[in-house]
Amino acid sequence: MTAKSARCHLICGDDDFLVALEARALVDRLVPAENRMFGLETIDGRVETLDECLACIASCREALATDGLFASDKLVWLREPAFLSLERLARSEALKGPLADLVAQVKAGLPEGRHLLLTTGRIHRASALFKAFGAAGEVKDFGNNLRPFECERRAGQFLDRWLPTLGLAMDAQIRKRFLARAGTGSRQIASELDKLRCYLGAGGPVPPEAVDDIVSGGGVTEIWDFTDAFGKRDLKELLVQSRRLLAQSEHPIRLANALETRASDLLLVREALDQKWAMPDSYAGLRWNPLPPATATWLDTREPDIRKTAPFVMKKLVVQASCWTLAQLRRARHHLVQMRE
């Protein structure tokens, strides 16, 4: 069924700004502003008790069965029903019958001029209700618990969509710089773009200094970006990452410990290479040679055993160890211990 002909609409996902945006666009399309007083019926599903949930479903089904007053078309908007978002209510036996009736109503299709919009941050994709909307209506699913690369892709798509509305333009480097600071949440991205537009006073290309000066740090910086910058001896990137992590309320002691751990790992890799205990390997990172008994015993008692490091991590450590001498790593570790103390 095409979006144009669908009469049952489900908009879901954990990005509440995108859900609200799509819902508002659908309301604007289906119900003209002059008809909204009588052509739009909103049922707030954000309730707390089982009885309120049952009343919510009953109100929704009754509204779908009732003609709009003084309006040819009618949209019933069920917003954030608690029987989807709250596990303690979703598991209730008392809800199964009424919910099955609502599913059957969606599957059967609505009369001409009648529409149902359900918005929710959470819904099981294998549930009968989700499948009913997919089969007999229209689903816009913005996902839940997305992996980082999926969140980044969604953020990029939203940025491309929102920039023209403000008359702003970003090249690939500025776009990457902006998203690194603003994060992946659509609401945060829209807010930061509004701030940039006000700061610049007009549309057009966004300069890098504007991003640095204006955009707040909403992105979540992973600590391994911080330790990788240290390993590569990239001071500028190390300072950028440390500021971001501190802005995320990371504890300085945790950051110091992370650097000390990375320095210790690099020390061991550097020494293994210098002493010919191991050789660089394109697959595993390091290929270990037969070790002197004392060295083998020492590595056996070390926790974790660096020889069991995942290949992709070991390859990264080998590259970073090539940026240092053994003496430099020893001095760095000494200073890190002093800093932590």
XYZ file of C-alpha atoms in Angstrom:
341
model
C 0.000 0.000 0.000
C 1.361 3.414 -0.920
C 1.817 6.147 1.676
C -0.713 8.251 -0.236
C -3.492 5.641 -0.045
C -2.742 4.356 3.477
C -5.215 5.178 6.221
C -3.307 3.676 9.167
C 0.052 5.280 9.952
C 2.672 4.153 12.464
C 5.611 6.455 13.198
C 8.068 5.010 15.715
C 11.661 5.142 16.920
C 13.799 6.450 19.756
C 14.578 9.763 18.020
C 11.614 11.676 19.422
C 12.338 14.774 17.331
C 12.139 12.845 14.055
C 8.977 11.072 15.197
C 7.353 14.399 16.129
C 8.490 15.996 12.861
C 7.017 13.225 10.716
C 3.817 13.207 12.749
C 3.362 16.953 12.307
C 3.964 16.642 8.561
C 1.305 13.910 8.328
C -1.208 15.972 10.309
C -0.569 18.945 8.017
C -1.117 16.746 4.968
C -4.273 15.002 6.146
C -6.086 17.689 8.116
C -6.142 21.304 6.877
C -5.578 23.862 9.615
C -9.156 25.164 9.357
C -10.562 21.657 10.024
C -8.388 20.704 12.976
C -10.830 21.655 15.682
C -13.238 18.948 14.523
C -11.163 16.827 12.124
C -8.316 15.899 14.498
C -8.876 13.900 17.663
C -5.801 13.357 19.829
C -5.692 10.617 22.445
C -2.825 10.943 24.914
C -1.575 7.464 25.729
C 0.971 8.593 28.316
C -0.889 7.071 31.258
C 0.174 5.112 34.320
C -2.454 2.506 35.163
C -3.995 -0.518 33.477
C -7.488 0.978 33.645
C -6.247 4.127 31.918
C -4.645 1.981 29.190
C -7.902 0.110 28.625
C -9.780 3.423 28.441
C -7.197 4.708 25.978
C -7.689 1.773 23.589
C -11.472 2.044 23.939
C -11.377 5.787 23.195
C -9.236 5.170 20.118
C -11.558 2.518 18.694
C -14.631 4.628 19.457
C -13.091 7.683 17.782
C -12.320 5.634 14.663
C -15.941 4.520 14.511
C -17.325 8.047 14.856
C -17.626 10.577 12.041
C -15.838 13.895 12.385
C -18.055 16.798 13.370
C -18.421 19.404 10.575
C -15.491 17.801 8.711
C -15.445 15.306 5.869
C -12.192 13.678 6.989
C -11.041 12.681 10.451
C -7.632 11.785 11.876
C -7.332 9.982 15.209
C -3.865 10.451 16.714
C -2.895 7.961 19.444
C 0.231 9.448 21.053
C 2.805 7.395 22.995
C 0.500 4.665 24.348
C 1.834 3.294 27.617
C 0.824 -0.264 26.696
C 3.736 -0.155 24.221
C 6.314 1.801 26.217
C 5.860 0.268 29.694
C 6.728 -3.427 30.066
C 4.680 -3.840 33.244
C 1.551 -2.807 31.323
C 2.429 -4.517 28.043
C 2.538 -7.912 29.810
C -0.966 -7.558 31.283
C -3.421 -10.308 30.306
C -6.289 -7.814 30.527
C -4.861 -5.853 27.597
C -4.586 -8.759 25.180
C -8.243 -8.815 24.128
C -8.694 -5.040 23.544
C -5.321 -4.826 21.815
C -6.244 -7.745 19.532
C -9.442 -5.873 18.628
C -7.408 -2.786 17.692
C -5.076 -4.945 15.576
C -8.075 -6.453 13.799
C -9.467 -2.968 13.145
C -6.167 -1.885 11.557
C -5.980 -5.061 9.453
C -9.565 -4.660 8.233
C -8.872 -1.116 7.061
C -10.663 2.102 7.922
C -13.616 3.664 6.110
C -13.054 6.361 3.500
C -12.011 9.658 5.103
C -10.955 8.016 8.385
C -7.269 7.869 9.423
C -5.327 6.527 12.407
C -1.894 7.829 13.430
C 0.044 6.031 16.149
C 3.319 7.533 17.379
C 5.568 5.758 19.842
C 9.188 5.657 20.870
C 9.075 1.937 21.461
C 7.299 -0.998 19.803
C 8.292 -4.618 19.267
C 8.928 -5.116 15.557
C 7.612 -8.681 15.799
C 4.340 -7.661 17.472
C 0.970 -8.161 15.820
C 0.307 -4.419 15.956
C 3.521 -3.506 14.122
C 2.858 -6.169 11.481
C -0.724 -4.976 11.032
C 0.421 -1.437 10.268
C 3.064 -2.797 7.911
C 0.538 -4.922 6.010
C -2.471 -2.595 5.941
C -0.981 0.845 6.366
C 2.217 2.894 6.380
C 5.181 2.527 8.762
C 7.964 5.061 9.277
C 10.449 3.360 11.565
C 13.370 5.394 12.926
C 14.680 2.452 14.937
C 15.638 1.661 18.517
C 18.999 0.765 20.033
C 20.767 1.482 16.770
C 24.436 0.709 16.405
C 26.788 3.705 16.253
C 27.213 3.600 12.477
C 23.423 3.470 12.030
C 22.976 6.506 14.293
C 25.667 8.343 12.326
C 23.973 7.527 9.032
C 20.605 8.719 10.325
C 22.209 11.912 11.658
C 23.818 12.583 8.273
C 20.514 12.115 6.487
C 18.771 14.489 8.884
C 21.541 17.073 8.530
C 21.165 16.982 4.739
C 17.427 17.453 5.145
C 17.636 20.314 7.682
C 20.434 22.453 6.231
C 18.363 23.760 3.250
C 15.514 24.813 5.552
C 17.908 27.329 7.145
C 19.725 28.262 3.948
C 22.997 26.836 5.257
C 25.575 24.806 3.361
C 28.429 22.585 4.556
C 31.160 20.863 2.618
C 32.200 17.318 3.563
C 34.857 18.412 6.075
C 32.606 20.945 7.843
C 29.782 18.413 7.871
C 32.030 15.852 9.583
C 33.302 18.479 12.027
C 29.766 19.586 12.894
C 28.437 16.057 13.509
C 31.469 15.173 15.641
C 30.531 18.038 17.972
C 26.733 18.017 17.780
C 26.247 14.252 18.010
C 23.615 12.086 16.339
C 20.371 13.282 17.960
C 18.093 15.103 15.520
C 16.832 17.553 18.143
C 20.401 18.512 19.069
C 21.389 18.856 15.399
C 18.413 21.131 14.671
C 19.157 23.230 17.755
C 22.832 23.657 16.873
C 21.974 24.586 13.281
C 19.556 27.236 14.567
C 22.369 28.655 16.714
C 24.718 28.706 13.714
C 22.117 30.499 11.579
C 21.625 33.170 14.237
C 25.370 33.557 14.731
C 26.079 33.946 11.012
C 23.126 36.293 10.500
C 22.467 34.876 7.041
C 22.522 31.657 5.061
C 25.398 30.374 2.998
C 28.485 28.239 3.644
C 29.349 27.525 7.284
C 33.007 28.356 8.099
C 34.984 25.986 10.364
C 35.569 28.628 13.039
C 31.801 29.044 13.447
C 31.439 25.340 14.216
C 34.273 25.516 16.752
C 32.940 28.677 18.416
C 29.208 27.985 18.465
C 28.363 24.274 18.337
C 28.065 22.663 21.753
C 29.588 19.256 22.417
C 26.596 16.950 22.217
C 28.374 14.086 20.513
C 29.515 11.107 22.488
C 33.268 10.701 22.155
C 34.560 7.181 22.738
C 37.587 6.875 25.001
C 39.517 4.830 22.432
C 39.591 7.893 20.139
C 41.391 9.612 23.018
C 43.876 6.786 23.605
C 44.459 6.368 19.859
C 45.368 10.057 19.580
C 47.920 9.523 22.361
C 49.294 6.415 20.678
C 49.728 8.272 17.392
C 51.388 11.186 19.239
C 48.816 13.556 17.744
C 48.811 16.319 20.355
C 46.183 18.463 18.633
C 43.702 15.574 18.372
C 44.518 14.441 21.925
C 43.541 17.872 23.276
C 40.336 17.918 21.193
C 39.332 14.460 22.437
C 40.210 15.257 26.072
C 38.046 18.397 26.012
C 35.127 16.429 24.579
C 35.451 13.667 27.147
C 35.665 16.137 30.024
C 32.575 17.908 28.632
C 30.823 14.517 28.832
C 31.709 14.412 32.553
C 34.342 11.706 32.164
C 36.438 11.536 35.347
C 40.035 12.749 34.906
C 41.333 9.730 36.843
C 39.677 7.390 34.332
C 41.311 9.292 31.471
C 44.723 9.127 33.179
C 44.302 5.385 33.774
C 43.349 4.851 30.119
C 46.486 6.644 28.944
C 48.660 4.732 31.405
C 47.217 1.434 30.152
C 47.836 2.394 26.538
C 51.419 3.444 27.344
C 52.021 0.110 29.083
C 50.657 -1.847 26.101
C 52.774 0.163 23.682
C 55.833 -0.370 25.876
C 55.360 -4.126 25.690
C 54.770 -4.106 21.924
C 57.784 -1.842 21.358
C 60.005 -4.073 23.496
C 58.716 -7.232 21.803
C 59.664 -5.760 18.439
C 63.057 -4.444 19.612
C 63.984 -7.724 21.314
C 62.740 -9.801 18.352
C 60.234 -11.582 20.583
C 57.694 -10.969 17.822
C 57.513 -9.830 14.220
C 54.890 -7.619 12.535
C 52.181 -9.686 10.907
C 49.583 -8.440 8.414
C 46.883 -10.725 9.809
C 47.414 -10.931 13.577
C 49.386 -7.720 14.110
C 52.247 -9.616 15.774
C 53.599 -13.099 15.131
C 55.280 -14.304 18.328
C 58.604 -16.121 18.164
C 59.801 -18.744 20.719
C 60.427 -16.744 23.904
C 63.133 -16.992 26.569
C 61.737 -18.954 29.556
C 61.795 -15.927 31.895
C 59.955 -13.767 29.339
C 57.373 -16.464 28.641
C 56.729 -16.893 32.383
C 56.345 -13.139 32.841
C 53.845 -12.884 29.976
C 51.940 -15.910 31.304
C 51.393 -14.136 34.639
C 50.426 -10.821 33.067
C 46.702 -10.047 33.042
C 45.484 -9.586 30.395
C 47.927 -11.570 28.277
C 48.829 -9.261 25.407
C 49.448 -12.254 23.145
C 45.690 -12.895 23.190
C 44.840 -9.362 22.015
C 42.343 -9.245 19.130
C 44.123 -8.924 15.758
C 42.534 -5.594 14.790
C 43.594 -4.079 18.146
C 47.092 -5.519 17.921
C 47.569 -4.143 14.396
C 46.663 -0.709 15.721
C 49.111 -1.043 18.630
C 51.927 -2.069 16.285
C 51.346 1.007 14.120
C 51.263 3.282 17.173
C 54.353 1.672 18.737
C 56.267 2.614 15.584
C 55.734 6.296 16.522
C 57.754 5.891 19.737
C 61.111 4.714 20.987
C 61.323 2.549 24.079
C 62.895 5.420 26.044
C 60.121 7.821 25.014
C 57.414 5.387 26.129
C 59.138 4.853 29.481
C 59.281 8.603 30.082
C 55.654 9.019 28.996
C 54.489 6.283 31.354
C 56.492 7.824 34.212
C 54.869 11.218 33.656
C 51.393 9.633 33.421
C 51.887 7.849 36.749
C 53.009 11.127 38.335
C 50.014 12.935 36.835
C 47.563 10.402 38.214
C 49.148 10.471 41.656
